[in-house]
Amino acid sequence: MITKIYKKYVAKTVLTGIGALLFTACVDTVILPDNKTVDEDYWQQKSEVEALVATAYAQLRDATAIRNMIVWGDFRSDEMEMSASMPTSAGYRVALQQIYSMNMETENEFTKWAPFYSAINYCNLILEKAEGVIANDPDYTRGDYEANKAQALALRAFCYFYLSRVFHDIPVTPHAFFNSSDDLNAPQANPDSVLNMCIADLTEAAKYAVSGATYGDWRDRGYLNQDGINAILADIYLWRASINRSASDYQACIDYCDKIIKAKKEAYEQYGPRSGTGRRLRPDEERKDYYLSPYNTMYADLFGSNGQNADESIWELQFKLSNYDNTGLDQMYYRYNNRSSNSFGYMKASKVFGTVDQTGRGVWFNTYDQRLYEYVYDAASGSVEQFGIRKMVASMSAGTDNKAEANPSGSRAQTNTCNWIFYRLTDVMLMKAEALVQLYNMGGKAEDDTRNEDAFNICQFINNRALSDANVSQYAIKYSTYKDRMEELVLAERARELCFEGKRWYDLMRYNYRHTATQADLTKKLTESYVQNSEEFYDLALRKYTVPTAMKVKMRDERYLYMPINQDEVELNTSLVQNPVYKSAAKY
């Protein structure tokens, strides 16, 4: 069997994922660190540790990682379709078609998890080796080590959490892998044990992490600090609460969100706007609960020419300031081949995300929401069948008139250096709103209604930011309209605010788990237990399809919500067990 697999790999001339460690002949394996970093002579100076920290983050800048995060979090949801103009020769066309039609095979390109495990291995390397540098370099202090340790623990936890949401049962590597002869047969762990491990690591990391306003430059957004760690913890608790239907986990989510909101508020009031003079607010200046960029500079501040690392941002993968092109995002949203300036990406926004529907079932319910024009080309136009994605692709705002007739196509000036944003303040605010609504639903008491109102106020604040001052009073959402539909309002506001940022599929999965007839069990693997998906989930997740009922048959239960493990990994790590609903098309 090993001989057969070896021949298969040699024929491919590619070694991917964890399984690549089995072959000493391959120097450029995906998981193994660079040869020099495993040598004891390497760990002598502070700069060498810092270089390894940067290298760990860089694994997620890999085009494969960005493409996968878009496919896993956006394309699988109701947000996106494949471009109708895609030529048959396009490299990922078949793989994407499999996913879109829900006929995925285990060799699919988008089942590869290598960049995440590569980041994990570098984190393990830092955790095992960095402390020894204290004795070798007097400039590398205990405080420096603890800050690096915090980042390694936090980044590793984030990777495991991300993979758990995508694959359900994942291997947990016990230590750093240095050589291709290392035994890599790490068994899969169920999501409950993975999430508990992540929470423990993040809690430990928080003891040593720096604040979110330590450096005054890109590092305050580019590295995981206290705000970033708290954002991951809030996300984990919200995910676990939705599956376990746990009031205590929802409350933990709220508590971590509040820490971030408080820290962002204090930082802004003390240091002022990043693009301003860097001064504290004067006593006579207005204080707010949240400091967000106004609607007319929002796009430029977050995604465009002013771009990235904005005041309201929390954690971003650095492209613009790192001399790296974001080729993965470029391929998905703008130029599928990274070459032709007048080309198109693999993805288009689905009709749901490009049109206005005032029935309450759509994403956009009026033509005055600035985000509609900032995030998609030809917004609200009845003359196109598919909508191009502007967000993180266009370098400048679409215009600030807040009217459909203003400039539906918007500016088409492009960029391929946009940072990939993992967390920003509005995401955290809406996580808190989601948890508040669920606690209200669990309590069911009149005195708990403040939770619903607090959640509504968050949604209203974010929604109002997207309206011009002249339109806020006329088009602002009203509590009386949504009092009994707050779960749907929060989900819809997340769809409007965070579309195309890799969030939507996980939002829909949480929604599904809250509505399944039987509660799912995180302590069980997919081969041991699974639940049927909810009708509420189908109504949203499948609405991009012409015949949703036909697709419903292909998504019968929880197992179909998770990706298959790439066949190469299953064959090379004998401890792995495949998600049972997927089949292999391998030919040896």
Coordinates of C-alpha atoms in Angstrom, one line a residue:
M1 CA 0.0 0.0 0.0
I2 CA 2.8 2.4 0.9
T3 CA 4.5 1.7 -2.4
K4 CA 1.3 2.4 -4.3
I5 CA 0.7 5.7 -2.5
Y6 CA 4.4 6.7 -3.0
K7 CA 4.1 6.2 -6.7
K8 CA 0.9 8.3 -6.7
Y9 CA 2.7 11.1 -5.0
V10 CA 5.7 11.0 -7.2
A11 CA 3.5 11.1 -10.2
K12 CA 1.8 14.2 -8.9
T13 CA 5.1 15.8 -8.0
V14 CA 3.3 17.5 -5.1
L15 CA 3.4 16.6 -1.4
T16 CA 0.6 18.2 0.5
G17 CA -0.7 18.5 4.0
I18 CA 0.5 16.5 7.1
G19 CA 1.1 13.4 5.0
A20 CA 4.0 15.1 3.3
L21 CA 6.1 14.4 6.3
L22 CA 6.5 10.7 5.3
F23 CA 8.9 11.4 2.5
T24 CA 12.5 12.5 3.2
A25 CA 13.2 13.1 -0.4
C26 CA 10.9 16.1 -0.5
V27 CA 12.7 19.3 0.8
D28 CA 9.8 21.7 0.2
T29 CA 7.1 20.0 2.3
V30 CA 4.2 22.1 3.4
I31 CA 4.2 21.3 7.1
L32 CA 7.9 21.0 8.0
P33 CA 9.7 24.2 9.0
D34 CA 12.6 25.6 7.1
N35 CA 15.7 23.5 7.7
K36 CA 17.7 26.2 9.5
T37 CA 14.9 26.8 12.0
V38 CA 15.1 23.3 13.4
D39 CA 18.9 23.6 14.0
E40 CA 19.9 24.4 17.6
D41 CA 22.2 27.1 16.3
Y42 CA 19.2 29.0 15.0
W43 CA 17.7 29.8 18.4
Q44 CA 20.2 32.4 19.6
Q45 CA 18.7 35.8 19.0
K46 CA 15.5 37.8 19.7
S47 CA 15.2 38.6 16.0
E48 CA 15.1 34.9 15.1
V49 CA 12.1 34.3 17.3
E50 CA 10.4 37.3 15.9
A51 CA 11.1 36.0 12.4
L52 CA 9.4 32.7 13.3
V53 CA 6.4 34.5 14.7
A54 CA 6.0 36.4 11.5
T55 CA 6.5 33.1 9.5
A56 CA 3.7 31.4 11.5
Y57 CA 1.3 34.2 10.5
A58 CA 2.5 34.1 6.9
Q59 CA 1.2 30.6 6.5
L60 CA -2.3 31.9 6.4
R61 CA -1.4 34.5 3.8
D62 CA -0.8 31.6 1.4
A63 CA -3.1 31.8 -1.6
T64 CA -4.5 28.3 -0.8
A65 CA -5.5 29.4 2.7
I66 CA -7.3 32.6 1.4
R67 CA -9.1 30.7 -1.4
N68 CA -10.2 28.0 1.1
M69 CA -11.4 30.5 3.6
I70 CA -13.6 32.1 0.9
V71 CA -14.9 28.8 -0.3
W72 CA -15.5 27.4 3.2
G73 CA -17.1 30.5 4.6
D74 CA -18.7 32.2 1.7
F75 CA -19.2 30.1 -1.4
R76 CA -20.9 27.3 0.5
S77 CA -23.5 29.7 1.7
D78 CA -26.2 31.7 0.0
E79 CA -23.7 34.6 -0.7
M80 CA -22.0 33.4 -3.9
E81 CA -22.3 31.6 -7.2
M82 CA -19.7 30.7 -9.8
S83 CA -19.1 33.2 -12.5
A84 CA -21.2 32.3 -15.6
S85 CA -18.3 33.5 -17.7
M86 CA -15.8 31.0 -16.3
P87 CA -14.0 29.2 -19.1
T88 CA -13.8 25.4 -18.9
S89 CA -10.0 25.7 -18.7
A90 CA -10.0 27.6 -15.4
G91 CA -8.0 25.7 -12.8
Y92 CA -10.5 25.5 -10.0
R93 CA -13.7 25.3 -12.1
V94 CA -14.3 21.6 -11.6
A95 CA -13.6 21.7 -7.9
L96 CA -16.0 24.6 -7.4
Q97 CA -18.6 23.0 -9.6
Q98 CA -18.5 19.9 -7.4
I99 CA -19.1 22.0 -4.3
Y100 CA -21.8 24.1 -5.8
S101 CA -23.7 21.1 -7.1
M102 CA -23.1 19.2 -3.8
N103 CA -21.3 16.4 -5.5
M104 CA -18.0 16.8 -3.7
E105 CA -15.3 14.2 -3.9
T106 CA -12.4 13.7 -1.5
E107 CA -9.8 14.8 -4.0
N108 CA -11.4 18.2 -4.3
E109 CA -8.8 21.0 -4.3
F110 CA -10.7 22.9 -1.5
T111 CA -10.4 20.1 1.0
K112 CA -6.7 20.8 1.7
W113 CA -5.9 22.0 5.2
A114 CA -2.1 22.3 4.8
P115 CA -1.6 26.0 5.5
F116 CA -3.4 25.8 8.8
Y117 CA -1.4 22.8 10.0
S118 CA 1.8 24.5 8.8
A119 CA 0.9 27.5 11.0
I120 CA 0.2 25.2 13.8
N121 CA 3.6 23.5 13.4
Y122 CA 5.4 26.8 13.5
C123 CA 3.5 27.8 16.6
N124 CA 4.5 24.5 18.2
L125 CA 8.1 25.2 17.2
I126 CA 8.0 28.6 18.9
L127 CA 6.4 27.2 22.1
E128 CA 9.1 24.5 22.3
K129 CA 12.2 26.5 21.4
A130 CA 11.7 30.2 22.1
E131 CA 12.2 30.2 25.9
G132 CA 15.7 28.9 25.5
V133 CA 16.7 32.1 23.7
I134 CA 16.4 34.0 26.9
A135 CA 19.7 32.5 28.1
N136 CA 21.4 33.2 24.8
D137 CA 20.4 36.8 24.1
P138 CA 20.2 39.4 26.9
D139 CA 17.9 41.5 24.7
Y140 CA 15.3 38.8 24.7
T141 CA 13.6 39.2 28.0
R142 CA 11.1 37.0 29.8
G143 CA 8.5 39.6 28.8
D144 CA 9.4 39.2 25.1
Y145 CA 9.1 35.5 25.4
E146 CA 5.7 35.7 27.1
A147 CA 4.4 38.0 24.4
N148 CA 5.6 35.5 21.7
K149 CA 4.2 32.6 23.6
A150 CA 0.8 34.4 23.8
Q151 CA 0.8 34.9 20.0
A152 CA 1.8 31.2 19.3
L153 CA -0.9 29.9 21.7
A154 CA -3.6 32.2 20.3
L155 CA -2.7 31.6 16.6
R156 CA -2.6 27.8 17.1
A157 CA -6.0 27.9 18.9
F158 CA -7.5 30.0 16.1
C159 CA -6.3 27.5 13.5
Y160 CA -7.7 24.5 15.4
F161 CA -11.1 26.3 15.9
Y162 CA -11.3 27.2 12.2
L163 CA -10.5 23.6 11.1
S164 CA -13.0 22.2 13.6
R165 CA -15.8 24.3 12.1
V166 CA -14.9 23.1 8.6
F167 CA -14.1 19.4 9.1
H168 CA -15.7 18.6 12.5
D169 CA -13.2 15.9 13.6
I170 CA -9.6 16.9 13.2
P171 CA -6.2 15.6 14.3
V172 CA -4.4 17.5 17.1
T173 CA -0.6 17.4 16.6
P174 CA 1.1 16.6 19.9
H175 CA 4.3 18.6 19.3
A176 CA 6.3 20.4 16.6
F177 CA 7.4 18.2 13.7
F178 CA 11.1 18.7 12.8
N179 CA 11.9 15.8 10.4
S180 CA 10.1 13.8 7.7
S181 CA 10.7 10.7 9.8
D182 CA 8.5 11.9 12.6
D183 CA 5.4 9.8 13.3
L184 CA 2.4 11.8 12.2
N185 CA -0.4 9.3 12.8
A186 CA -2.3 11.7 15.1
P187 CA -5.9 10.6 15.6
Q188 CA -8.8 12.9 15.2
A189 CA -10.4 14.6 18.2
N190 CA -14.0 15.4 18.5
P191 CA -15.1 19.1 18.5
D192 CA -15.7 19.2 22.2
S193 CA -12.2 18.3 23.1
V194 CA -10.8 20.6 20.4
L195 CA -12.8 23.6 21.7
N196 CA -11.9 22.9 25.3
M197 CA -8.2 22.9 24.3
C198 CA -8.6 26.1 22.4
I199 CA -10.3 27.9 25.3
A200 CA -7.5 26.7 27.7
D201 CA -4.8 27.9 25.3
L202 CA -6.5 31.3 24.7
T203 CA -7.0 31.8 28.4
E204 CA -3.4 31.2 29.0
A205 CA -2.4 33.4 26.1
A206 CA -4.5 36.3 27.5
K207 CA -2.3 36.4 30.6
Y208 CA 0.7 37.5 28.6
A209 CA -0.8 39.3 25.5
V210 CA -0.2 43.0 25.0
S211 CA -3.1 45.4 24.7
G212 CA -4.6 46.4 21.4
A213 CA -2.9 49.8 21.5
T214 CA 0.6 48.9 22.3
Y215 CA 2.6 49.7 19.2
G216 CA 0.7 52.4 17.4
D217 CA 1.3 50.8 14.0
W218 CA 0.2 47.8 12.0
R219 CA 1.2 45.3 14.7
D220 CA -1.8 46.5 16.7
R221 CA -4.0 44.8 14.1
G222 CA -1.5 42.4 12.5
Y223 CA -0.7 40.4 15.6
L224 CA -3.0 38.7 18.1
N225 CA -3.2 40.9 21.2
Q226 CA -5.8 41.0 24.0
D227 CA -8.6 42.2 21.7
G228 CA -7.9 39.5 19.1
I229 CA -7.7 36.8 21.7
N230 CA -10.9 37.9 23.2
A231 CA -12.6 38.0 19.8
I232 CA -11.6 34.3 19.2
L233 CA -12.9 33.4 22.6
A234 CA -16.2 35.1 22.0
D235 CA -16.5 33.3 18.6
I236 CA -15.8 29.9 20.2
Y237 CA -18.3 30.4 23.0
L238 CA -21.0 31.6 20.5
W239 CA -20.3 28.5 18.3
R240 CA -20.4 26.1 21.3
A241 CA -23.4 27.8 22.8
S242 CA -25.4 27.5 19.6
I243 CA -24.7 23.8 19.4
N244 CA -25.0 22.9 23.1
R245 CA -27.8 25.5 23.6
S246 CA -25.9 26.7 26.7
A247 CA -26.9 29.9 28.5
S248 CA -23.5 30.0 30.3
D249 CA -21.6 29.9 27.0
Y250 CA -23.8 32.7 25.5
Q251 CA -23.0 34.8 28.6
A252 CA -19.3 34.1 28.2
C253 CA -19.5 35.3 24.6
I254 CA -21.1 38.5 25.8
D255 CA -18.5 39.0 28.5
Y256 CA -15.6 38.7 26.0
C257 CA -17.4 41.0 23.5
D258 CA -17.8 43.6 26.3
K259 CA -14.1 43.4 27.0
I260 CA -13.3 44.2 23.4
I261 CA -15.9 47.0 23.1
K262 CA -14.6 48.6 26.3
A263 CA -11.0 48.4 25.2
K264 CA -11.7 49.8 21.7
K265 CA -13.7 52.7 23.2
E266 CA -10.9 53.5 25.7
A267 CA -8.2 53.4 23.1
Y268 CA -10.1 55.7 20.7
E269 CA -10.9 58.2 23.4
Q270 CA -7.3 58.2 24.7
Y271 CA -5.4 58.2 21.4
G272 CA -8.0 59.6 18.9
P273 CA -8.6 58.4 15.3
R274 CA -5.7 56.6 13.6
S275 CA -6.0 58.8 10.6
G276 CA -6.2 62.0 12.7
T277 CA -3.8 63.8 15.0
G278 CA -3.5 61.0 17.5
R279 CA -4.8 63.2 20.4
R280 CA -7.3 62.4 23.1
L281 CA -10.9 63.5 22.7
R282 CA -11.5 66.9 24.4
P283 CA -13.9 66.9 27.3
D284 CA -16.5 68.8 25.2
E285 CA -16.4 66.2 22.3
E286 CA -19.2 63.7 22.0
R287 CA -18.6 60.3 23.6
K288 CA -20.1 57.2 21.9
D289 CA -20.6 53.6 22.8
Y290 CA -18.9 52.6 19.6
Y291 CA -16.5 54.5 17.4
L292 CA -17.1 53.5 13.7
S293 CA -16.0 55.2 10.6
P294 CA -18.9 57.3 9.1
Y295 CA -20.7 55.9 6.0
N296 CA -18.9 58.2 3.6
T297 CA -15.4 57.0 4.6
M298 CA -16.2 53.5 5.8
Y299 CA -15.2 51.7 2.7
A300 CA -11.9 53.6 2.3
D301 CA -11.0 53.2 5.9
L302 CA -11.7 49.4 6.1
F303 CA -11.1 48.1 2.6
G304 CA -9.9 50.8 0.2
S305 CA -7.3 53.3 -0.4
N306 CA -6.9 54.5 3.2
G307 CA -6.9 50.9 3.9
Q308 CA -6.7 48.6 6.3
N309 CA -5.8 48.4 10.0
A310 CA -8.6 50.9 10.7
D311 CA -9.6 52.0 14.2
E312 CA -12.5 49.6 14.3
S313 CA -10.4 46.6 13.1
I314 CA -9.2 44.0 15.5
W315 CA -7.1 41.4 13.5
E316 CA -6.0 41.4 9.9
L317 CA -3.7 39.3 7.8
Q318 CA -1.2 41.9 6.5
F319 CA -0.8 42.2 2.7
K320 CA -0.7 45.9 1.9
L321 CA 2.3 46.5 4.2
S322 CA 4.1 43.3 3.6
N323 CA 4.9 43.4 -0.1
Y324 CA 2.7 40.4 -0.7
D325 CA -0.2 40.3 -3.2
N326 CA -3.4 38.7 -2.0
T327 CA -3.5 36.4 -4.9
G328 CA -6.1 34.1 -3.4
L329 CA -8.7 36.9 -2.9
D330 CA -7.7 38.3 -6.3
Q331 CA -8.5 35.0 -8.0
M332 CA -11.8 34.5 -6.2
Y333 CA -13.2 38.0 -6.6
Y334 CA -11.4 39.8 -9.4
R335 CA -9.0 38.0 -11.8
Y336 CA -9.3 34.2 -11.8
N337 CA -5.9 33.9 -13.4
N338 CA -4.2 36.8 -11.6
R339 CA -3.2 38.2 -15.0
S340 CA -5.8 40.0 -17.0
S341 CA -6.8 43.4 -15.7
N342 CA -10.2 43.2 -17.5
S343 CA -10.9 39.6 -16.3
F344 CA -13.3 38.4 -13.6
G345 CA -13.0 36.3 -10.5
Y346 CA -14.3 32.7 -9.9
M347 CA -17.1 34.1 -7.7
K348 CA -20.0 36.4 -8.2
A349 CA -22.4 37.6 -5.5
S350 CA -25.7 35.7 -5.7
K351 CA -28.8 37.6 -6.7
V352 CA -30.0 37.7 -3.0
F353 CA -26.9 39.8 -2.2
G354 CA -27.2 42.1 -5.2
T355 CA -30.9 43.1 -5.2
V356 CA -33.3 44.8 -2.9
D357 CA -36.2 42.8 -1.5
Q358 CA -38.7 44.7 0.7
T359 CA -40.6 41.6 1.6
G360 CA -38.2 40.9 4.5
R361 CA -36.8 37.7 3.0
G362 CA -33.9 39.4 1.2
V363 CA -30.6 40.8 2.5
W364 CA -31.1 44.4 1.5
F365 CA -34.5 46.0 2.3
N366 CA -33.9 49.5 0.9
T367 CA -31.9 51.3 -1.7
Y368 CA -30.3 53.7 0.7
D369 CA -27.9 51.3 2.4
Q370 CA -24.4 52.4 1.4
R371 CA -23.0 48.9 1.9
L372 CA -25.1 47.6 -1.0
Y373 CA -23.1 49.8 -3.5
E374 CA -19.8 49.4 -1.7
Y375 CA -19.9 45.6 -1.6
V376 CA -21.3 44.7 -5.1
Y377 CA -21.0 46.0 -8.6
D378 CA -24.2 46.9 -10.5
A379 CA -26.1 46.9 -7.2
A380 CA -29.9 46.9 -7.4
S381 CA -29.7 46.7 -11.1
G382 CA -32.3 44.7 -13.0
S383 CA -30.2 44.4 -16.1
V384 CA -27.6 41.9 -14.8
E385 CA -28.0 38.3 -13.8
Q386 CA -24.9 38.1 -11.6
F387 CA -23.2 40.7 -9.5
G388 CA -19.5 41.3 -9.3
I389 CA -18.0 41.6 -5.8
R390 CA -16.4 45.0 -5.0
K391 CA -15.5 44.4 -1.3
M392 CA -11.8 44.2 -0.8
V393 CA -11.3 44.4 -4.5
A394 CA -12.1 48.0 -5.4
S395 CA -9.6 50.5 -4.1
M396 CA -12.1 53.4 -3.7
S397 CA -15.7 54.0 -2.6
A398 CA -18.6 53.6 -4.9
G399 CA -19.9 57.0 -4.0
T400 CA -21.8 58.5 -1.1
D401 CA -25.2 59.5 -2.5
N402 CA -27.0 56.6 -0.9
K403 CA -29.4 56.2 -3.8
A404 CA -29.7 53.5 -6.4
E405 CA -29.4 55.9 -9.3
A406 CA -26.2 57.5 -7.9
N407 CA -23.6 55.2 -9.4
P408 CA -24.7 51.5 -9.4
S409 CA -21.5 50.3 -11.0
G410 CA -19.3 52.3 -8.8
S411 CA -15.6 52.9 -9.4
R412 CA -13.8 49.9 -10.9
A413 CA -10.3 50.9 -9.8
Q414 CA -8.8 47.7 -8.4
T415 CA -6.4 46.5 -5.8
N416 CA -4.8 43.1 -5.1
T417 CA -3.1 44.0 -1.8
C418 CA -6.1 44.2 0.5
N419 CA -5.7 42.7 4.0
W420 CA -7.9 39.8 4.9
I421 CA -9.9 40.8 8.0
F422 CA -10.5 38.1 10.6
Y423 CA -12.3 40.3 13.2
R424 CA -13.5 43.8 13.4
L425 CA -15.6 45.7 15.9
T426 CA -19.0 45.4 14.1
D427 CA -18.5 41.6 14.0
V428 CA -17.9 41.5 17.7
M429 CA -20.9 43.8 18.3
L430 CA -23.1 41.5 16.3
M431 CA -21.8 38.4 18.1
K432 CA -22.9 40.1 21.3
A433 CA -26.3 40.9 19.8
E434 CA -26.7 37.2 18.7
A435 CA -25.9 35.9 22.2
L436 CA -28.2 38.5 23.9
V437 CA -31.1 37.4 21.7
Q438 CA -30.6 33.8 22.5
L439 CA -30.4 34.5 26.2
Y440 CA -33.6 36.4 26.0
N441 CA -35.2 33.5 24.1
M442 CA -34.0 31.1 26.8
G443 CA -35.3 33.2 29.6
G444 CA -38.7 34.1 28.2
K445 CA -39.3 36.6 31.1
A446 CA -40.7 40.1 30.6
E447 CA -37.8 41.6 32.7
D448 CA -35.3 40.0 30.3
D449 CA -36.6 42.2 27.4
T450 CA -33.7 44.5 27.9
R451 CA -31.5 41.9 26.2
N452 CA -33.6 42.0 23.1
E453 CA -33.6 45.8 23.1
D454 CA -29.8 45.9 23.7
A455 CA -29.4 43.6 20.7
F456 CA -31.7 45.8 18.6
N457 CA -29.7 48.9 19.5
I458 CA -26.5 47.2 18.3
C459 CA -28.1 46.3 15.0
Q460 CA -29.6 49.8 14.6
F461 CA -26.2 51.5 15.4
I462 CA -24.5 49.4 12.7
N463 CA -27.3 49.8 10.2
N464 CA -27.5 53.6 10.8
R465 CA -23.7 53.9 10.0
A466 CA -24.5 52.8 6.5
L467 CA -27.0 55.6 5.9
S468 CA -26.4 59.3 5.2
D469 CA -27.5 61.7 8.0
A470 CA -30.4 62.8 5.8
N471 CA -31.7 59.2 5.5
V472 CA -31.2 57.8 9.0
S473 CA -34.5 59.0 10.4
Q474 CA -36.5 57.8 7.4
Y475 CA -34.8 54.4 6.8
A476 CA -33.6 53.4 10.3
I477 CA -34.8 50.1 11.5
K478 CA -37.4 50.2 14.3
Y479 CA -37.7 48.0 17.3
S480 CA -41.5 47.7 17.1
T481 CA -41.0 46.0 13.7
Y482 CA -38.5 43.4 14.8
K483 CA -39.2 42.8 18.5
D484 CA -40.5 39.3 17.8
R485 CA -38.0 38.5 15.0
M486 CA -34.7 39.6 16.6
E487 CA -32.8 36.4 15.7
E488 CA -33.6 37.0 12.0
L489 CA -32.6 40.7 12.3
V490 CA -29.2 39.9 13.8
L491 CA -28.6 37.3 11.2
A492 CA -29.6 39.6 8.4
E493 CA -27.5 42.5 9.8
R494 CA -24.5 40.2 9.9
A495 CA -25.2 39.3 6.2
R496 CA -25.2 43.0 5.3
E497 CA -22.3 44.0 7.3
L498 CA -19.9 41.0 6.9
C499 CA -20.7 39.6 3.5
F500 CA -17.8 38.2 1.5
E501 CA -15.5 38.1 4.6
G502 CA -15.7 34.4 5.2
K503 CA -18.4 34.5 7.9
R504 CA -21.8 33.6 6.4
W505 CA -21.6 29.8 6.3
Y506 CA -20.7 29.6 10.0
D507 CA -23.5 32.1 10.8
L508 CA -25.9 29.8 9.0
M509 CA -24.5 26.7 10.7
R510 CA -25.1 28.3 14.2
Y511 CA -28.6 29.2 13.1
N512 CA -29.2 25.6 12.0
Y513 CA -28.0 24.1 15.2
R514 CA -30.3 26.3 17.2
H515 CA -33.3 25.0 15.2
T516 CA -32.6 21.3 14.7
A517 CA -35.3 19.0 16.3
T518 CA -32.6 17.1 18.1
Q519 CA -29.6 18.8 19.8
A520 CA -26.3 17.9 18.3
D521 CA -23.5 16.4 20.4
L522 CA -20.1 17.9 20.2
T523 CA -18.6 15.0 22.2
K524 CA -19.4 12.6 19.3
K525 CA -17.6 12.2 16.0
L526 CA -19.6 12.3 12.7
T527 CA -19.1 8.6 12.4
E528 CA -20.9 8.2 15.8
S529 CA -23.7 10.7 15.8
Y530 CA -25.4 13.3 13.7
V531 CA -28.6 15.3 13.5
Q532 CA -31.0 16.2 10.7
N533 CA -30.7 19.8 9.5
S534 CA -33.5 22.3 10.2
E535 CA -36.1 23.6 7.7
E536 CA -35.2 27.2 8.8
F537 CA -31.6 26.5 7.7
Y538 CA -32.7 25.2 4.3
D539 CA -34.8 28.3 3.6
L540 CA -31.8 30.5 3.9
A541 CA -28.8 28.4 2.8
L542 CA -30.4 27.1 -0.4
R543 CA -32.1 30.2 -1.6
K544 CA -29.4 31.0 -4.2
Y545 CA -30.4 27.8 -6.1
T546 CA -33.1 27.8 -8.8
V547 CA -34.6 24.6 -7.4
P548 CA -33.8 24.6 -3.7
T549 CA -35.8 21.4 -3.0
A550 CA -33.5 19.5 -5.3
M551 CA -30.5 20.6 -3.4
K552 CA -32.1 19.9 0.0
V553 CA -31.9 16.1 -0.8
K554 CA -28.2 16.5 -1.1
M555 CA -27.9 18.1 2.4
R556 CA -29.9 15.8 4.5
D557 CA -28.1 16.0 7.7
E558 CA -25.3 17.6 9.8
R559 CA -22.6 15.5 8.1
Y560 CA -23.1 17.3 4.8
L561 CA -22.3 20.7 6.4
Y562 CA -18.7 19.6 6.9
M563 CA -16.0 19.2 4.3
P564 CA -14.4 15.8 3.5
I565 CA -10.8 15.3 4.5
N566 CA -8.5 15.3 1.5
Q567 CA -8.0 11.7 0.3
D568 CA -4.2 12.1 0.4
E569 CA -4.4 12.9 4.1
V570 CA -6.5 9.8 4.8
E571 CA -4.2 7.5 2.9
L572 CA -1.0 8.8 4.6
N573 CA -2.3 9.2 8.2
T574 CA -3.8 5.9 9.0
S575 CA -5.5 7.2 12.1
L576 CA -7.8 9.5 10.1
V577 CA -11.4 8.4 9.4
Q578 CA -13.2 10.0 6.5
N579 CA -16.5 12.0 6.8
P580 CA -18.8 9.1 5.9
V581 CA -21.0 11.0 3.4
Y582 CA -18.2 11.6 0.9
K583 CA -16.6 9.2 -1.6
S584 CA -13.3 8.9 -3.3
A585 CA -12.7 9.1 -7.0
A586 CA -9.1 8.1 -6.7
K587 CA -7.4 6.0 -9.4
Y588 CA -4.0 4.5 -8.7

